[in-house]
Coordinates of C-alpha atoms in Angstrom, one line a residue:
M1 CA 107.2 184.0 22.8
I2 CA 109.4 186.7 24.4
E3 CA 109.2 190.4 25.1
K4 CA 111.4 192.4 22.8
S5 CA 111.8 195.9 21.3
T6 CA 110.4 197.5 24.4
N7 CA 112.1 200.1 26.7
Y8 CA 112.0 197.5 29.5
S9 CA 113.6 194.8 27.3
Y10 CA 116.5 197.1 26.4
K11 CA 117.0 197.9 30.1
L12 CA 117.2 194.2 30.9
K13 CA 119.4 193.4 28.0
Y14 CA 122.1 195.9 29.0
M15 CA 121.8 195.3 32.8
E16 CA 125.2 194.3 34.2
N17 CA 125.2 191.2 36.5
P18 CA 121.3 191.1 36.7
T19 CA 119.8 190.2 40.1
F20 CA 116.2 190.0 41.3
D21 CA 116.8 193.2 43.4
K22 CA 118.1 195.1 40.4
V23 CA 115.1 194.1 38.3
R24 CA 112.8 195.2 41.1
D25 CA 114.6 198.5 41.4
L26 CA 113.1 199.3 38.0
A27 CA 109.7 198.8 39.4
I28 CA 110.5 200.9 42.5
K29 CA 111.6 203.8 40.3
F30 CA 108.4 203.5 38.2
M31 CA 106.1 203.5 41.2
R32 CA 107.9 206.4 43.0
E33 CA 107.4 208.6 39.9
L34 CA 103.6 208.1 40.1
P35 CA 101.3 210.2 42.3
K36 CA 100.1 208.4 45.4
P37 CA 96.4 208.1 44.3
L38 CA 97.6 206.4 41.1
Q39 CA 99.9 204.1 43.1
D40 CA 96.9 203.1 45.3
E41 CA 94.7 202.6 42.2
L42 CA 97.2 200.2 40.6
Y43 CA 97.7 198.3 43.9
E44 CA 93.9 197.9 44.4
A45 CA 93.6 196.6 40.8
L46 CA 95.9 193.6 41.7
N47 CA 93.2 192.2 44.0
R48 CA 95.9 191.1 46.5
G49 CA 97.8 189.4 43.6
V50 CA 95.1 186.9 42.8
D51 CA 93.9 188.2 39.4
I52 CA 95.6 187.5 36.1
L53 CA 97.7 190.6 35.1
D54 CA 96.8 192.1 31.8
S55 CA 98.8 195.4 31.5
E56 CA 102.4 196.4 31.9
P57 CA 101.7 198.8 34.8
Q58 CA 100.0 195.9 36.7
M59 CA 103.1 193.7 36.1
V60 CA 105.4 196.4 37.4
T61 CA 103.1 197.1 40.4
Y62 CA 103.0 193.4 41.2
L63 CA 106.8 193.1 41.2
Y64 CA 107.0 196.2 43.4
A65 CA 104.3 195.1 45.9
F66 CA 104.7 191.4 46.1
G67 CA 108.1 190.7 44.8
P68 CA 109.9 190.7 48.1
M69 CA 107.4 188.3 49.7
H70 CA 107.9 185.8 46.8
Q71 CA 111.7 186.2 47.2
A72 CA 111.6 185.5 50.9
K73 CA 109.4 182.4 50.5
L74 CA 111.5 181.0 47.7
N75 CA 114.8 181.6 49.4
Y76 CA 113.5 179.9 52.5
A77 CA 112.5 176.9 50.4
F78 CA 115.7 176.8 48.4
K79 CA 117.8 176.7 51.6
H80 CA 116.0 173.5 52.6
L81 CA 116.8 171.6 49.3
P82 CA 119.1 168.6 49.7
E83 CA 122.8 168.9 48.7
E84 CA 122.2 165.9 46.5
F85 CA 120.1 168.2 44.3
F86 CA 122.6 170.9 44.0
A87 CA 125.2 168.3 43.1
Q88 CA 123.3 167.7 39.9
P89 CA 125.5 169.3 37.2
E90 CA 122.6 170.2 34.8
I91 CA 118.9 170.6 35.4
N92 CA 115.6 171.5 33.7
I93 CA 113.3 174.0 35.3
I94 CA 109.5 174.1 35.1
D95 CA 107.9 177.2 36.6
Y96 CA 104.2 176.7 36.9
G97 CA 102.0 179.8 36.9
C98 CA 105.3 181.5 36.5
G99 CA 104.0 185.1 36.3
Q100 CA 107.0 187.1 35.4
A101 CA 109.4 184.2 36.3
L102 CA 110.1 185.5 39.8
G103 CA 111.0 181.9 40.8
I104 CA 113.6 181.5 38.1
M105 CA 115.2 184.9 38.9
C106 CA 115.4 184.0 42.6
Y107 CA 116.8 180.6 41.9
A108 CA 119.5 182.1 39.7
D109 CA 120.4 184.5 42.6
F110 CA 120.5 181.6 45.0
L111 CA 122.9 179.6 42.9
R112 CA 125.2 182.5 42.5
E113 CA 125.1 183.6 46.1
N114 CA 125.9 180.1 47.4
G115 CA 128.6 179.3 44.9
Y116 CA 126.7 176.5 43.0
S117 CA 127.9 175.9 39.4
Q118 CA 124.7 174.1 38.3
K119 CA 123.8 174.6 34.7
V120 CA 120.2 175.0 33.5
K121 CA 119.4 173.2 30.3
T122 CA 115.8 174.2 29.7
N123 CA 113.3 176.7 31.3
T124 CA 109.7 175.8 30.8
L125 CA 107.4 178.7 31.6
I126 CA 103.6 178.0 32.2
E127 CA 101.4 181.1 32.5
P128 CA 97.8 182.0 31.4
S129 CA 98.7 185.7 30.9
K130 CA 100.4 186.2 27.5
M131 CA 101.8 189.5 28.6
C132 CA 103.3 188.1 31.8
L133 CA 104.6 185.1 29.8
K134 CA 106.5 187.2 27.4
R135 CA 108.1 189.1 30.2
A136 CA 108.9 185.9 32.0
A137 CA 110.7 184.6 28.9
L138 CA 112.7 187.9 28.9
H139 CA 113.7 187.5 32.5
A140 CA 114.6 183.8 32.0
S141 CA 116.8 184.6 29.0
V142 CA 118.7 187.2 30.9
F143 CA 119.2 185.2 34.1
F144 CA 120.0 181.9 32.3
P145 CA 121.2 183.0 28.9
G146 CA 122.4 179.6 27.8
A147 CA 119.1 177.8 28.5
E148 CA 116.5 176.9 26.0
I149 CA 113.1 178.6 26.8
K150 CA 109.7 176.9 26.3
T151 CA 106.6 179.0 26.8
V152 CA 103.2 177.6 27.5
N153 CA 100.3 180.1 27.4
K154 CA 97.6 178.0 29.2
T155 CA 95.8 177.5 32.4
F156 CA 96.6 174.4 34.5
D157 CA 93.3 172.7 33.4
E158 CA 94.3 173.2 29.7
L159 CA 97.7 171.5 30.0
D160 CA 98.5 168.3 28.2
K161 CA 101.5 166.0 28.3
E162 CA 103.3 167.8 25.5
D163 CA 103.4 171.0 27.6
I164 CA 105.5 169.4 30.4
Y165 CA 109.1 169.2 29.3
N166 CA 110.1 165.6 28.8
D167 CA 113.8 165.1 28.6
E168 CA 114.8 161.8 27.0
D169 CA 118.1 161.7 28.8
N170 CA 116.4 161.9 32.3
T171 CA 118.0 165.2 33.2
T172 CA 117.0 166.3 36.7
T173 CA 114.0 168.6 36.9
L174 CA 113.3 171.4 39.3
H175 CA 109.5 172.1 39.6
I176 CA 108.7 175.6 41.0
L177 CA 105.2 176.2 42.2
S178 CA 105.0 179.6 43.9
N179 CA 101.6 180.8 45.1
V180 CA 99.7 178.6 42.7
L181 CA 98.7 175.4 44.5
D182 CA 96.4 177.3 46.9
I183 CA 94.3 178.6 43.9
L184 CA 91.0 176.9 44.1
D185 CA 89.8 177.1 40.5
F186 CA 91.7 174.2 38.9
D187 CA 91.6 170.4 39.2
L188 CA 94.5 169.6 41.6
E189 CA 94.2 165.9 41.2
G190 CA 94.2 166.1 37.4
F191 CA 97.1 168.5 37.5
A192 CA 99.2 166.2 39.7
G193 CA 98.3 163.2 37.6
L194 CA 99.7 164.9 34.5
I195 CA 102.9 165.8 36.2
K196 CA 103.3 162.3 37.7
N197 CA 102.8 160.6 34.3
Q198 CA 105.5 162.8 32.6
M199 CA 108.2 162.5 35.3
K200 CA 111.5 160.8 34.5
G201 CA 114.7 160.7 36.5
Y202 CA 115.3 162.9 39.6
N203 CA 112.6 165.5 40.3
Q204 CA 112.8 168.2 42.9
F205 CA 109.7 170.1 43.9
V206 CA 109.6 173.6 45.5
C207 CA 106.0 174.5 46.6
V208 CA 105.4 177.7 48.5
S209 CA 102.0 179.3 49.3
P210 CA 100.6 181.6 52.0
F211 CA 99.6 179.9 55.2
I212 CA 95.9 180.7 55.9
G213 CA 95.2 178.2 58.7
D214 CA 92.4 175.6 58.6
S215 CA 91.4 176.3 55.0
N216 CA 91.0 174.4 51.8
R217 CA 93.8 176.5 50.3
D218 CA 96.3 175.2 52.9
T219 CA 95.1 171.6 52.3
R220 CA 95.8 171.8 48.6
T221 CA 99.5 172.6 49.2
I222 CA 99.8 170.0 51.9
A223 CA 98.0 167.3 49.8
F224 CA 99.9 167.9 46.6
P225 CA 103.0 165.7 47.4
T226 CA 100.7 162.8 48.4
L227 CA 99.0 163.0 45.0
L228 CA 102.4 162.5 43.5
N229 CA 103.1 159.6 45.8
A230 CA 105.8 161.5 47.7
D231 CA 105.1 159.9 51.1
S232 CA 108.0 161.5 52.9
S233 CA 107.1 165.1 52.3
M234 CA 106.9 167.4 55.3
P235 CA 105.2 170.8 55.2
E236 CA 106.9 173.8 57.0
L237 CA 104.5 176.4 58.4
L238 CA 105.7 180.0 59.1
D239 CA 103.2 182.3 60.7
K240 CA 103.4 186.1 60.8
Y241 CA 106.8 187.6 61.5
Q242 CA 108.5 184.2 61.2
L243 CA 109.5 184.5 57.6
R244 CA 110.7 188.1 58.2
Q245 CA 110.6 189.7 61.6
D246 CA 109.3 193.0 60.2
K247 CA 106.6 191.5 58.0
I248 CA 103.2 189.8 58.6
W249 CA 103.9 187.4 55.6
T250 CA 103.0 183.8 56.2
C251 CA 104.4 180.8 54.3
L252 CA 103.5 177.1 53.8
S253 CA 106.6 175.5 52.3
N254 CA 106.6 172.0 50.9
C255 CA 109.8 170.8 49.3
F256 CA 110.2 167.1 48.3
S257 CA 111.9 165.0 45.7
L258 CA 111.0 162.0 43.6
D259 CA 113.3 159.7 41.7
K260 CA 111.8 157.8 38.8
F261 CA 115.0 156.0 37.9
D262 CA 114.6 152.3 37.1
A263 CA 115.8 150.6 40.3
N264 CA 116.0 147.1 38.7
K265 CA 118.3 148.4 35.9
K266 CA 120.4 150.2 38.4
A267 CA 120.8 147.2 40.7
N268 CA 121.5 144.8 37.9
N269 CA 124.2 147.1 36.5
I270 CA 125.9 147.1 39.9
I271 CA 125.5 143.4 40.4
S272 CA 127.4 142.7 37.1
K273 CA 130.4 144.7 38.4
Y274 CA 130.7 142.4 41.5
Y275 CA 129.6 139.1 40.0
E276 CA 133.0 137.7 38.9
S277 CA 134.7 138.5 42.2
A278 CA 131.8 137.1 44.1
K279 CA 131.9 133.8 42.2
K280 CA 135.6 133.5 43.1
G281 CA 134.8 133.7 46.8
D282 CA 135.2 137.5 47.6
A283 CA 133.0 137.8 50.7
E284 CA 132.7 141.6 50.4
A285 CA 131.5 141.3 46.8
Q286 CA 129.0 138.6 47.8
F287 CA 127.7 140.8 50.5
K288 CA 127.1 143.7 48.2
I289 CA 125.2 141.5 45.8
A290 CA 123.1 140.2 48.6
Q291 CA 122.3 143.8 49.7
L292 CA 121.2 144.7 46.2
Y293 CA 118.9 141.7 45.9
C294 CA 117.4 142.5 49.3
E295 CA 117.1 146.3 49.2
L296 CA 116.6 147.2 45.5
L297 CA 115.3 144.1 43.8
N298 CA 113.3 142.7 46.7
N299 CA 114.4 139.2 45.9
K300 CA 114.8 137.7 49.4
T301 CA 115.6 134.2 48.1
E302 CA 118.6 135.4 46.1
A303 CA 119.6 137.7 48.9
F304 CA 119.6 134.8 51.4
K305 CA 121.8 132.7 49.0
W306 CA 124.4 135.4 48.7
F307 CA 124.3 136.3 52.4
K308 CA 125.0 132.6 53.2
M309 CA 128.0 132.5 50.9
S310 CA 129.4 135.7 52.4
A311 CA 128.7 134.8 56.0
I312 CA 131.8 132.4 56.1
N313 CA 134.1 135.5 56.3
N314 CA 131.9 138.5 56.8
S315 CA 130.3 139.6 60.1
E316 CA 127.8 141.9 58.4
A317 CA 126.6 139.0 56.3
Q318 CA 126.4 136.8 59.5
M319 CA 124.2 139.4 61.1
C320 CA 122.0 139.7 58.0
L321 CA 121.7 135.9 57.8
G322 CA 120.5 135.9 61.3
C323 CA 117.8 138.4 60.2
C324 CA 116.8 136.1 57.4
F325 CA 116.3 133.2 59.7
R326 CA 114.5 135.4 62.3
N327 CA 112.0 136.9 59.8
G328 CA 111.7 134.2 57.1
Y329 CA 113.5 136.1 54.4
G330 CA 114.2 133.6 51.6
V331 CA 114.2 130.7 54.1
E332 CA 111.8 129.2 56.7
I333 CA 111.8 131.0 60.1
D334 CA 114.4 129.3 62.4
L335 CA 114.9 131.3 65.6
P336 CA 117.6 129.2 67.2
N337 CA 119.6 129.4 64.0
A338 CA 119.0 133.2 63.9
L339 CA 120.4 133.4 67.4
Q340 CA 123.6 131.5 66.5
W341 CA 124.3 133.7 63.6
Y342 CA 123.8 136.8 65.7
F343 CA 126.2 135.4 68.3
A344 CA 128.8 134.7 65.5
S345 CA 128.5 138.3 64.3
A346 CA 128.6 139.8 67.8
K347 CA 131.9 138.0 68.5
S348 CA 133.4 140.3 65.8
D349 CA 132.0 143.4 67.6
N350 CA 129.1 143.9 65.2
V351 CA 126.9 146.4 67.0
R352 CA 123.8 145.5 64.9
A353 CA 124.2 141.8 66.0
M354 CA 124.5 142.9 69.6
A355 CA 121.3 144.9 69.4
S356 CA 119.6 142.0 67.7
L357 CA 120.6 139.7 70.5
G358 CA 119.1 142.2 72.9
I359 CA 115.8 142.0 71.0
C360 CA 115.9 138.1 71.0
Y361 CA 116.4 138.1 74.8
Q362 CA 113.7 140.8 75.3
Y363 CA 111.0 139.0 73.3
G364 CA 112.1 135.4 73.6
Y365 CA 113.2 134.8 70.0
G366 CA 115.0 131.4 70.1
V367 CA 115.8 131.8 73.8
E368 CA 114.0 132.3 77.1
K369 CA 112.9 135.9 77.8
D370 CA 115.5 137.6 80.0
M371 CA 115.4 141.4 80.3
T372 CA 118.6 141.6 82.3
T373 CA 120.5 139.9 79.5
A374 CA 118.7 142.0 76.9
A375 CA 119.7 145.2 78.7
E376 CA 123.3 144.0 78.8
W377 CA 123.4 143.4 75.0
Y378 CA 121.8 146.8 74.4
K379 CA 124.4 148.4 76.7
K380 CA 127.3 146.8 74.8
A381 CA 126.0 148.2 71.5
A382 CA 124.9 151.5 72.9
N383 CA 128.5 152.0 74.3
K384 CA 129.7 151.6 70.8
N385 CA 127.5 154.5 69.6
Y386 CA 124.8 152.4 67.9
S387 CA 121.7 154.5 67.9
V388 CA 119.2 151.7 67.8
A389 CA 120.6 150.1 70.9
Q390 CA 120.8 153.6 72.6
W391 CA 117.0 154.2 72.4
R392 CA 116.2 150.6 73.2
Y393 CA 118.5 150.8 76.2
G394 CA 116.7 154.0 77.1
I395 CA 113.4 152.2 77.2
C396 CA 114.9 149.8 79.7
Y397 CA 115.7 152.7 82.0
E398 CA 112.4 154.5 81.5
Y399 CA 110.4 151.4 82.6
G400 CA 112.9 149.7 84.8
D401 CA 113.2 146.6 82.6
G402 CA 116.4 144.7 83.3
V403 CA 117.9 147.8 85.1
E404 CA 116.9 150.1 87.9
K405 CA 114.4 152.7 86.7
D406 CA 116.0 156.1 85.9
T407 CA 114.0 158.5 83.6
S408 CA 116.9 161.0 83.5
K409 CA 119.2 158.2 82.2
A410 CA 116.5 157.2 79.7
F411 CA 116.2 160.8 78.5
E412 CA 120.0 161.1 77.9
L413 CA 120.0 157.8 75.9
Y414 CA 117.1 158.9 73.8
K415 CA 118.8 162.3 73.2
T416 CA 122.0 160.7 72.0
A417 CA 120.1 158.5 69.5
A418 CA 118.0 161.4 68.4
E419 CA 121.0 163.6 67.7
E420 CA 122.5 160.9 65.6
G421 CA 119.4 161.1 63.4
N422 CA 117.6 157.9 64.6
S423 CA 113.9 158.4 64.1
A424 CA 112.8 156.2 67.0
G425 CA 115.2 158.2 69.3
Q426 CA 113.7 161.4 67.9
F427 CA 110.2 160.2 68.6
H428 CA 111.1 159.1 72.2
I429 CA 112.8 162.4 73.0
G430 CA 109.7 164.1 71.7
R431 CA 107.7 162.0 74.2
C432 CA 110.0 163.1 77.0
Y433 CA 109.4 166.8 76.2
E434 CA 105.7 166.4 75.7
F435 CA 105.0 164.4 78.9
G436 CA 107.9 165.5 81.1
I437 CA 109.9 162.2 81.2
G438 CA 113.3 163.0 82.7
V439 CA 113.0 166.6 81.6
D440 CA 110.6 169.6 82.0
K441 CA 107.6 169.6 79.7
N442 CA 108.0 171.7 76.5
N443 CA 105.6 171.1 73.7
S444 CA 107.4 173.4 71.3
I445 CA 110.6 171.3 71.6
A446 CA 108.5 168.1 71.5
A447 CA 107.0 169.2 68.2
K448 CA 110.4 169.8 66.7
W449 CA 111.6 166.3 67.5
Y450 CA 108.3 164.7 66.4
Q451 CA 108.7 166.6 63.1
K452 CA 112.2 165.3 62.6
A453 CA 111.0 161.7 63.2
A454 CA 107.8 162.2 61.2
K455 CA 109.8 163.3 58.2
Q456 CA 111.7 160.0 58.3
G457 CA 108.4 158.1 58.2
N458 CA 108.0 157.3 61.9
A459 CA 104.2 156.6 62.3
D460 CA 104.1 157.2 66.1
A461 CA 105.7 160.6 65.6
Q462 CA 103.4 161.5 62.8
Y463 CA 100.4 160.6 65.1
R464 CA 101.7 162.6 68.1
L465 CA 102.6 165.6 65.8
G466 CA 99.1 165.5 64.3
L467 CA 97.6 165.7 67.8
L468 CA 99.7 168.7 68.6
Y469 CA 98.4 170.5 65.5
V470 CA 94.9 169.6 66.5
K471 CA 95.3 171.3 69.8
G472 CA 97.8 174.0 68.7
E473 CA 100.2 173.0 71.4
G474 CA 103.8 173.9 70.6
V475 CA 102.8 174.6 67.0
I476 CA 100.5 176.8 65.0
K477 CA 97.0 175.2 65.2
S478 CA 96.1 173.8 61.8
G479 CA 93.4 171.2 61.2
A480 CA 94.7 170.6 57.7
T481 CA 98.2 169.8 58.9
A482 CA 96.9 167.7 61.7
L483 CA 94.9 165.6 59.3
F484 CA 97.9 165.3 57.0
W485 CA 100.1 163.8 59.6
I486 CA 97.4 161.6 61.2
R487 CA 96.6 160.2 57.7
K488 CA 100.3 159.5 57.2
A489 CA 100.4 157.4 60.4
A490 CA 97.1 155.6 59.5
N491 CA 98.4 154.8 56.0
Q492 CA 101.3 153.0 57.7
G493 CA 98.9 150.8 59.7
L494 CA 99.0 152.6 63.1
K495 CA 95.6 151.5 64.5
K496 CA 95.1 154.5 66.9
A497 CA 95.6 156.9 64.0
S498 CA 93.1 154.9 61.8
D499 CA 90.6 154.9 64.8
L500 CA 91.0 158.6 65.2
L501 CA 90.4 159.3 61.5
A502 CA 87.2 157.3 61.6
K503 CA 85.9 159.8 64.3
I504 CA 87.0 163.0 62.5
D505 CA 84.5 164.9 60.4
N506 CA 86.9 166.0 57.7
S507 CA 84.3 167.2 55.2
K508 CA 85.9 170.7 55.1
L509 CA 89.4 169.3 55.0
K510 CA 89.2 166.8 52.2
T511 CA 91.6 167.4 49.2
P512 CA 89.8 169.9 46.9
K513 CA 89.7 169.3 43.2

């Protein structure tokens, strides 16, 4: 299904170096040749871009009136995609509710303007308007001439698993959802379930919608990643004049990725590469195998066995063995033994072991509590630029534990850890700005640091960020976004977040179907 043998298709076919702006120039020319009353009539017929387009003049008018807004939202979202995604040599694209494939045109422009050489294997276009779908296929064929095009002329509620492109070789997929998730007349949970069941390999989602503020429409866009089990997703809210200084456009952008690769298969493949060297006594190979058993295969017993073998000549393994004894990973808890392995690792200047010794002395794990000694170990690791020790040492200064109280010093230590990407450091620097600890109060800056930590899964930061959205302090007030972050914190077991949720009447904020 593709538009052909029309004046428009011939103009597109012979357009040199097509871009979104060049395509929109055709719409500009068409509109400028019409009398003003007819322009207004066509614009009013669009119903603010909500209704399905059923005529060629309406398609052109939509591109003319709303094209730049879509372009701005999508470009903002594309700029926030991870480099890991752009490093994928070949991808599939699914454009949901694609309209005229504005998302695909804008993505082609973005790749070219930023020098990415990514190849598109397949464009799947989903759109209820047959006329728009044909034009979308035309645009996609011009912007990605080497890609296969699949057209699906259905509403979201009519989709089945055969409509979502399923690549047997697990090619990375870009899912574009531009101004569709906020539409209230389809089953969001069923739609998300269909996508989730069909996903393979690495999937990158780009979701942009208008930001209404405290509405069911906002909640749908915010809730969508959670329905796909993307727990780390963070919405970006842009109010009037923030997307473009000369426009009142608003934007709710939610970009996130999901990797459905088989972790067990991946881990076992890597283990096989190191196994022979590990059996011959290679401490580094033994340590790598231990890590894989611990982090990917979640087999603490095997991890402990390989950490113990590697610990004879490897300070990292010594530190990890201490953690095994302290937490009962693959072995009975033995705090004095944990302490000895931390000491052995710290002698080799292992900063993680130094910080672990600080924790042992702070909480009395295998030794008498001693905050002065704890602070000394934190200091040693902090001076070697270990961010965990930096924020822990900062707490010592904030409360005067083991050192003389100095909130300015605490702030500087939190800031150093935060700037290194440590989520706990980011949370604590947010606290400093929210409550004026060692620095002047500034809720706007506090929100930015909370948001950085919340994105990394820090429950305390998610809770504090949610409270700022409740009050509209330092951020745009949004009950839907507040609920999103407070739920995130509660789902991680933060009791005060769970207690607050129990008190909130969220009948208007529940995920719509």
